[in-house]
Coordinates of C-alpha atoms and ligand atoms in Angstrom, one line a residue:
M1 CA 39.8 -11.3 -6.1
N2 CA 39.9 -15.0 -7.2
Y3 CA 42.2 -17.8 -5.9
I4 CA 43.0 -20.0 -8.8
S5 CA 46.7 -20.6 -8.5
I6 CA 49.4 -20.3 -5.8
Q7 CA 50.7 -17.6 -8.1
D8 CA 47.7 -15.4 -7.0
I9 CA 49.6 -14.9 -3.8
D10 CA 51.7 -11.7 -3.7
S11 CA 54.1 -12.8 -1.0
L12 CA 54.2 -16.5 0.1
S13 CA 56.1 -15.8 3.3
K14 CA 53.6 -13.1 4.4
W15 CA 50.6 -15.4 3.6
V16 CA 52.2 -18.3 5.6
K17 CA 52.8 -15.9 8.5
S18 CA 49.2 -14.8 8.3
A19 CA 47.9 -18.4 8.2
L20 CA 49.9 -19.3 11.3
K21 CA 48.4 -16.3 13.1
I22 CA 44.9 -17.5 12.1
K23 CA 45.8 -20.9 13.4
K24 CA 46.6 -19.4 16.9
N25 CA 43.2 -17.8 17.1
P26 CA 40.9 -19.2 14.3
L27 CA 37.7 -17.6 15.7
K28 CA 39.1 -14.0 15.9
N29 CA 37.3 -12.9 12.7
Q30 CA 34.0 -14.6 13.3
S31 CA 32.0 -11.6 12.2
L32 CA 33.8 -11.0 8.9
G33 CA 31.7 -13.5 7.0
K34 CA 28.3 -12.8 8.7
N35 CA 25.5 -13.0 6.2
K36 CA 27.9 -14.0 3.4
T37 CA 27.5 -17.3 1.7
L38 CA 30.1 -19.7 0.4
G39 CA 28.9 -22.1 -2.4
M40 CA 31.0 -25.2 -2.7
L41 CA 30.5 -27.1 -6.0
F42 CA 32.0 -30.5 -6.3
F43 CA 32.4 -32.3 -9.6
N44 CA 34.6 -34.9 -7.9
P45 CA 34.8 -36.6 -4.4
S46 CA 36.6 -35.1 -1.4
L47 CA 37.2 -35.5 2.3
R48 CA 39.7 -32.9 3.4
T49 CA 38.8 -30.1 1.0
R50 CA 35.1 -30.5 1.6
L51 CA 35.4 -30.4 5.4
S52 CA 38.3 -28.0 5.9
T53 CA 36.9 -25.4 3.6
Q54 CA 33.5 -25.6 5.3
K55 CA 35.2 -25.4 8.7
A56 CA 37.2 -22.4 7.6
A57 CA 34.0 -20.6 6.4
M58 CA 32.3 -21.4 9.7
N59 CA 35.2 -20.0 11.6
L60 CA 34.6 -16.8 9.7
G61 CA 30.9 -16.8 10.4
M62 CA 29.9 -17.6 6.8
N63 CA 26.9 -19.6 5.6
V64 CA 27.9 -22.6 3.5
M65 CA 26.0 -24.4 0.7
V66 CA 27.5 -27.6 -0.8
M67 CA 26.4 -29.1 -4.1
N68 CA 27.7 -32.4 -5.5
F69 CA 27.4 -31.6 -9.2
T70 CA 28.0 -35.1 -10.4
N71 CA 24.8 -36.5 -9.0
E72 CA 22.7 -33.4 -8.1
G73 CA 23.4 -30.8 -10.8
W74 CA 22.4 -30.6 -14.5
T75 CA 25.2 -31.8 -16.8
L76 CA 26.9 -28.6 -18.0
E77 CA 28.0 -27.5 -21.5
F78 CA 31.1 -25.4 -21.6
E79 CA 31.6 -24.7 -25.3
D80 CA 30.5 -21.3 -26.6
G81 CA 28.0 -21.6 -29.5
A82 CA 27.4 -25.3 -28.8
I83 CA 24.2 -26.8 -30.2
M84 CA 22.9 -28.5 -27.1
D85 CA 21.0 -31.4 -28.6
S86 CA 22.8 -34.2 -26.7
G87 CA 23.9 -34.8 -23.1
A88 CA 24.3 -31.4 -21.5
S89 CA 21.2 -29.7 -20.1
E90 CA 22.5 -26.3 -19.0
H91 CA 25.2 -24.0 -20.3
I92 CA 27.9 -22.7 -17.9
K93 CA 26.8 -19.1 -18.9
E94 CA 23.5 -19.5 -17.0
A95 CA 24.8 -21.9 -14.4
A96 CA 27.7 -19.7 -13.2
E97 CA 25.6 -16.5 -13.3
V98 CA 22.7 -18.2 -11.4
V99 CA 25.0 -19.6 -8.7
S100 CA 26.4 -16.1 -8.3
Q101 CA 22.9 -14.9 -7.4
Y102 CA 22.9 -17.1 -4.3
C103 CA 26.6 -17.0 -3.2
D104 CA 29.2 -14.4 -2.4
I105 CA 32.1 -16.7 -3.1
I106 CA 32.0 -19.8 -5.3
A107 CA 34.5 -22.6 -4.6
I108 CA 34.9 -25.3 -7.3
R109 CA 36.5 -28.8 -7.4
A110 CA 36.7 -30.2 -11.0
F111 CA 39.5 -32.7 -11.7
A112 CA 41.3 -33.4 -14.9
G113 CA 39.4 -35.9 -17.1
L114 CA 42.8 -37.2 -18.2
A115 CA 41.4 -38.0 -21.7
D116 CA 42.2 -34.7 -23.5
K117 CA 45.4 -32.9 -22.4
E118 CA 44.5 -29.7 -24.3
K119 CA 41.0 -29.5 -22.7
D120 CA 42.4 -30.3 -19.2
Y121 CA 45.2 -27.8 -19.4
A122 CA 42.8 -25.2 -20.7
E123 CA 41.0 -25.6 -17.3
T124 CA 37.6 -25.8 -19.0
V125 CA 35.5 -25.9 -15.9
I126 CA 37.1 -23.4 -13.7
S127 CA 37.7 -21.0 -16.6
G128 CA 34.0 -21.3 -17.4
F129 CA 33.1 -20.2 -13.9
L130 CA 35.8 -17.5 -13.9
K131 CA 34.3 -16.1 -17.2
H132 CA 30.7 -16.2 -16.3
A133 CA 30.4 -15.9 -12.5
T134 CA 29.9 -12.5 -11.1
V135 CA 31.4 -13.2 -7.7
P136 CA 35.0 -14.4 -6.6
V137 CA 36.0 -18.0 -7.5
V138 CA 38.2 -20.2 -5.4
N139 CA 40.0 -23.3 -6.8
M140 CA 39.4 -26.4 -4.6
E141 CA 41.4 -28.5 -7.1
S142 CA 41.1 -28.0 -10.8
A143 CA 42.4 -30.0 -13.7
V144 CA 45.9 -28.5 -13.4
R145 CA 46.2 -27.0 -9.9
H146 CA 45.4 -27.5 -6.2
P147 CA 46.5 -24.2 -4.7
M148 CA 44.7 -24.6 -1.3
Q149 CA 46.7 -27.8 -0.8
S150 CA 50.1 -26.2 -1.7
L151 CA 49.4 -23.2 0.6
A152 CA 48.8 -25.7 3.4
D153 CA 52.0 -27.5 2.4
A154 CA 54.0 -24.3 2.7
I155 CA 52.4 -23.6 6.1
T156 CA 53.4 -27.1 7.3
M157 CA 57.0 -26.9 6.0
E158 CA 57.4 -23.5 7.8
E159 CA 56.2 -25.1 11.1
Y160 CA 58.5 -28.2 10.7
K161 CA 61.6 -26.9 9.2
T162 CA 64.7 -27.2 11.4
K163 CA 67.2 -25.2 9.3
H164 CA 67.4 -22.1 7.2
K165 CA 67.6 -23.8 3.8
P166 CA 66.0 -27.2 4.0
K167 CA 66.2 -29.7 1.1
V168 CA 62.8 -30.6 -0.2
V169 CA 62.1 -33.6 -2.5
L170 CA 59.0 -34.1 -4.5
S171 CA 58.9 -37.8 -5.3
W172 CA 56.6 -39.7 -7.7
A173 CA 55.4 -43.1 -6.3
P174 CA 53.4 -45.9 -7.9
H175 CA 49.6 -46.1 -8.0
P176 CA 47.2 -48.5 -9.8
K177 CA 44.9 -45.8 -11.1
A178 CA 45.5 -42.8 -13.3
L179 CA 45.7 -39.6 -11.1
P180 CA 45.8 -36.0 -12.2
Q181 CA 49.0 -33.9 -12.0
A182 CA 47.3 -31.0 -10.1
V183 CA 48.8 -31.6 -6.6
A184 CA 52.3 -32.1 -8.0
N185 CA 52.0 -29.0 -10.3
S186 CA 50.9 -26.7 -7.5
F187 CA 53.6 -28.1 -5.1
V188 CA 56.2 -27.3 -7.8
E189 CA 54.8 -23.8 -8.3
M190 CA 54.8 -23.2 -4.5
M191 CA 58.4 -24.4 -4.3
Q192 CA 59.4 -22.0 -7.0
M193 CA 58.1 -19.2 -4.8
Q194 CA 60.2 -20.3 -1.8
K195 CA 63.3 -18.3 -1.4
D196 CA 65.4 -20.5 0.9
M197 CA 64.7 -24.1 -0.1
D198 CA 66.8 -26.5 -2.1
F199 CA 64.2 -28.3 -4.3
V200 CA 64.5 -31.5 -6.4
I201 CA 61.9 -33.5 -8.2
T202 CA 62.4 -37.3 -8.6
H203 CA 60.3 -39.6 -10.9
P204 CA 61.0 -42.4 -13.4
E205 CA 62.2 -41.2 -16.8
G206 CA 59.1 -40.4 -18.9
Y207 CA 57.1 -39.1 -16.0
E208 CA 58.1 -35.5 -16.4
L209 CA 55.4 -33.0 -15.5
S210 CA 54.6 -30.2 -17.9
P211 CA 57.8 -28.3 -18.7
E212 CA 55.7 -25.1 -18.5
I213 CA 55.2 -25.9 -14.8
T214 CA 58.6 -27.3 -13.8
K215 CA 60.6 -24.8 -15.9
D216 CA 64.2 -25.1 -14.6
C217 CA 63.5 -27.2 -11.5
K218 CA 66.2 -29.8 -10.8
I219 CA 65.1 -33.4 -11.8
E220 CA 66.9 -36.5 -10.5
Y221 CA 65.8 -39.8 -11.9
D222 CA 67.6 -41.8 -9.1
Q223 CA 65.1 -41.7 -6.2
N224 CA 67.7 -42.8 -3.7
K225 CA 70.1 -40.1 -4.7
A226 CA 67.3 -37.5 -4.5
F227 CA 66.4 -38.6 -1.0
E228 CA 70.0 -38.1 0.3
N229 CA 70.0 -35.5 3.1
A230 CA 66.4 -34.4 2.4
D231 CA 64.6 -32.6 5.1
F232 CA 61.2 -33.0 3.6
V233 CA 60.0 -35.8 1.3
Y234 CA 56.7 -34.9 -0.4
V235 CA 55.3 -37.9 -2.1
K236 CA 52.6 -38.0 -4.8
N237 CA 51.6 -40.1 -7.7
W238 CA 50.6 -38.5 -11.0
S239 CA 49.7 -40.1 -14.3
N240 CA 51.9 -39.7 -17.4
F241 CA 51.9 -36.1 -18.8
N242 CA 53.5 -37.0 -22.1
D243 CA 51.5 -40.2 -22.8
Y244 CA 48.7 -38.2 -21.4
G245 CA 46.7 -39.7 -18.5
K246 CA 48.1 -43.2 -18.9
V247 CA 49.7 -45.4 -16.1
T248 CA 52.9 -46.5 -17.8
N249 CA 54.8 -47.4 -14.7
T250 CA 53.8 -49.1 -11.4
D251 CA 57.3 -50.1 -10.3
P252 CA 57.0 -50.9 -6.6
N253 CA 60.7 -49.9 -6.2
W254 CA 59.4 -46.3 -6.1
T255 CA 57.3 -47.0 -3.0
V256 CA 58.6 -45.0 -0.1
T257 CA 60.0 -47.3 2.6
A258 CA 61.8 -46.9 5.9
E259 CA 65.1 -47.8 4.1
K260 CA 64.6 -44.9 1.7
M261 CA 63.7 -42.5 4.5
A262 CA 66.9 -43.6 6.2
L263 CA 68.8 -41.8 3.4
T264 CA 67.3 -38.5 4.4
N265 CA 68.4 -36.0 7.1
N266 CA 65.8 -37.4 9.5
G267 CA 63.4 -36.1 6.8
K268 CA 59.7 -35.5 7.3
F269 CA 57.3 -37.4 5.2
M270 CA 54.5 -35.5 3.5
H271 CA 51.5 -36.5 1.4
C272 CA 48.3 -34.5 0.6
L273 CA 46.1 -37.6 1.3
P274 CA 44.2 -39.8 0.5
V275 CA 47.1 -42.2 0.3
R276 CA 47.2 -45.9 -0.6
R277 CA 49.1 -47.7 2.1
N278 CA 51.9 -50.0 1.1
V279 CA 51.6 -48.8 -2.5
I280 CA 52.7 -45.2 -2.3
V281 CA 54.3 -45.5 1.2
S282 CA 54.8 -48.3 3.7
D283 CA 52.8 -48.5 6.9
E284 CA 56.1 -48.0 8.9
V285 CA 56.8 -44.6 7.3
L286 CA 53.2 -43.4 7.3
D287 CA 52.7 -44.4 11.0
G288 CA 56.2 -43.3 11.9
K289 CA 57.2 -40.2 14.0
N290 CA 58.4 -38.3 11.0
S291 CA 55.1 -38.5 9.1
I292 CA 53.4 -35.1 9.2
V293 CA 50.4 -35.9 7.0
I294 CA 47.8 -35.3 9.7
Q295 CA 49.3 -32.0 10.6
Q296 CA 49.3 -31.1 6.8
A297 CA 45.6 -32.0 6.6
N298 CA 44.9 -29.9 9.7
N299 CA 46.6 -26.9 8.0
R300 CA 44.1 -27.2 5.1
T301 CA 41.6 -25.3 7.4
Y302 CA 44.0 -22.4 7.9
S303 CA 45.0 -22.2 4.2
A304 CA 41.3 -22.1 3.3
Q305 CA 40.5 -19.6 6.0
L306 CA 43.2 -17.2 4.9
V307 CA 42.0 -17.3 1.3
L308 CA 38.4 -16.7 2.3
Q309 CA 39.4 -14.0 4.7
K310 CA 41.4 -12.2 2.0
I311 CA 38.4 -12.4 -0.4
L312 CA 35.8 -11.3 2.2
K313 CA 37.9 -8.2 3.1
K314 CA 37.6 -7.2 -0.6
L315 CA 33.9 -7.8 -1.0
Ligands
CP401 N1 44.2 -33.5 -0.2 C1 42.9 -33.3 -0.6 O1 42.5 -32.5 -1.4 O2 42.0 -34.2 -0.1 P1 40.5 -34.5 -0.6 O3 40.6 -35.0 -2.0 O4 40.0 -35.5 0.4 O5 39.8 -33.2 -0.5

């Protein structure tokens, strides 16, 4: 079993229930991972994913090895048949198979490069590991998806929802740097799996996510209108998908402020973190009582623990 996309989940509601059960007693399965090793390979920085996944593995009694590929590993080649006479020192074929000798589960973080849409959306790095690793592979944020985050988001919404069919808004917000679409993509895919939620995406015109991801999701270009009566406001920047990887809008009018949150139904503010204060969201909102970003980050441990637990049971 691999965990690459939130769509690898058979029943989101059952998984959320299981994660909440783990949260009540996280050390219950401490012997499940005994003598098993999780290898965490990072091609990009992290705080939450790095620590929550390791914590989850430790709760299950696993050994954990972490490698920062950017400064510790050989530069990898991903193309089949490549003549490796320039930068890359090692092919993914050997690298993935070798890591599989030392680890029972491999978890990988490899962001979009944002220079080549086709290459990013082909998920070159994680696909290479999936093809050549001989052990299960877990996605800790790939070019296109961040399914550990969106599972944690689903757990958090289940805990904080106050009515049967809450309104959930995914809102773009400005950011000075080009960021991948992965978090937004996985949040959209998770929302498509929710049975009883009213979902709307809001962003400036031209900032549409991949139509293959959003499918028939409702899109509202007026952020204020989208926020009306919202129970959850999930905020994230992403760079332009059409003008791929570019920052074509930094309009501060899209920053989430207390005035905007006042349009909601006492809505909860969510963000995956890290977040740029007073660019994405005002201090007032982030520090306010309706901000649940820390609780969201806490749930990363239980989302990771559920994924590892499911895989360990199948080893
Ligand atoms: N939300 C999230 O994935 O955080 P990190 O990038 O710090 O891991």
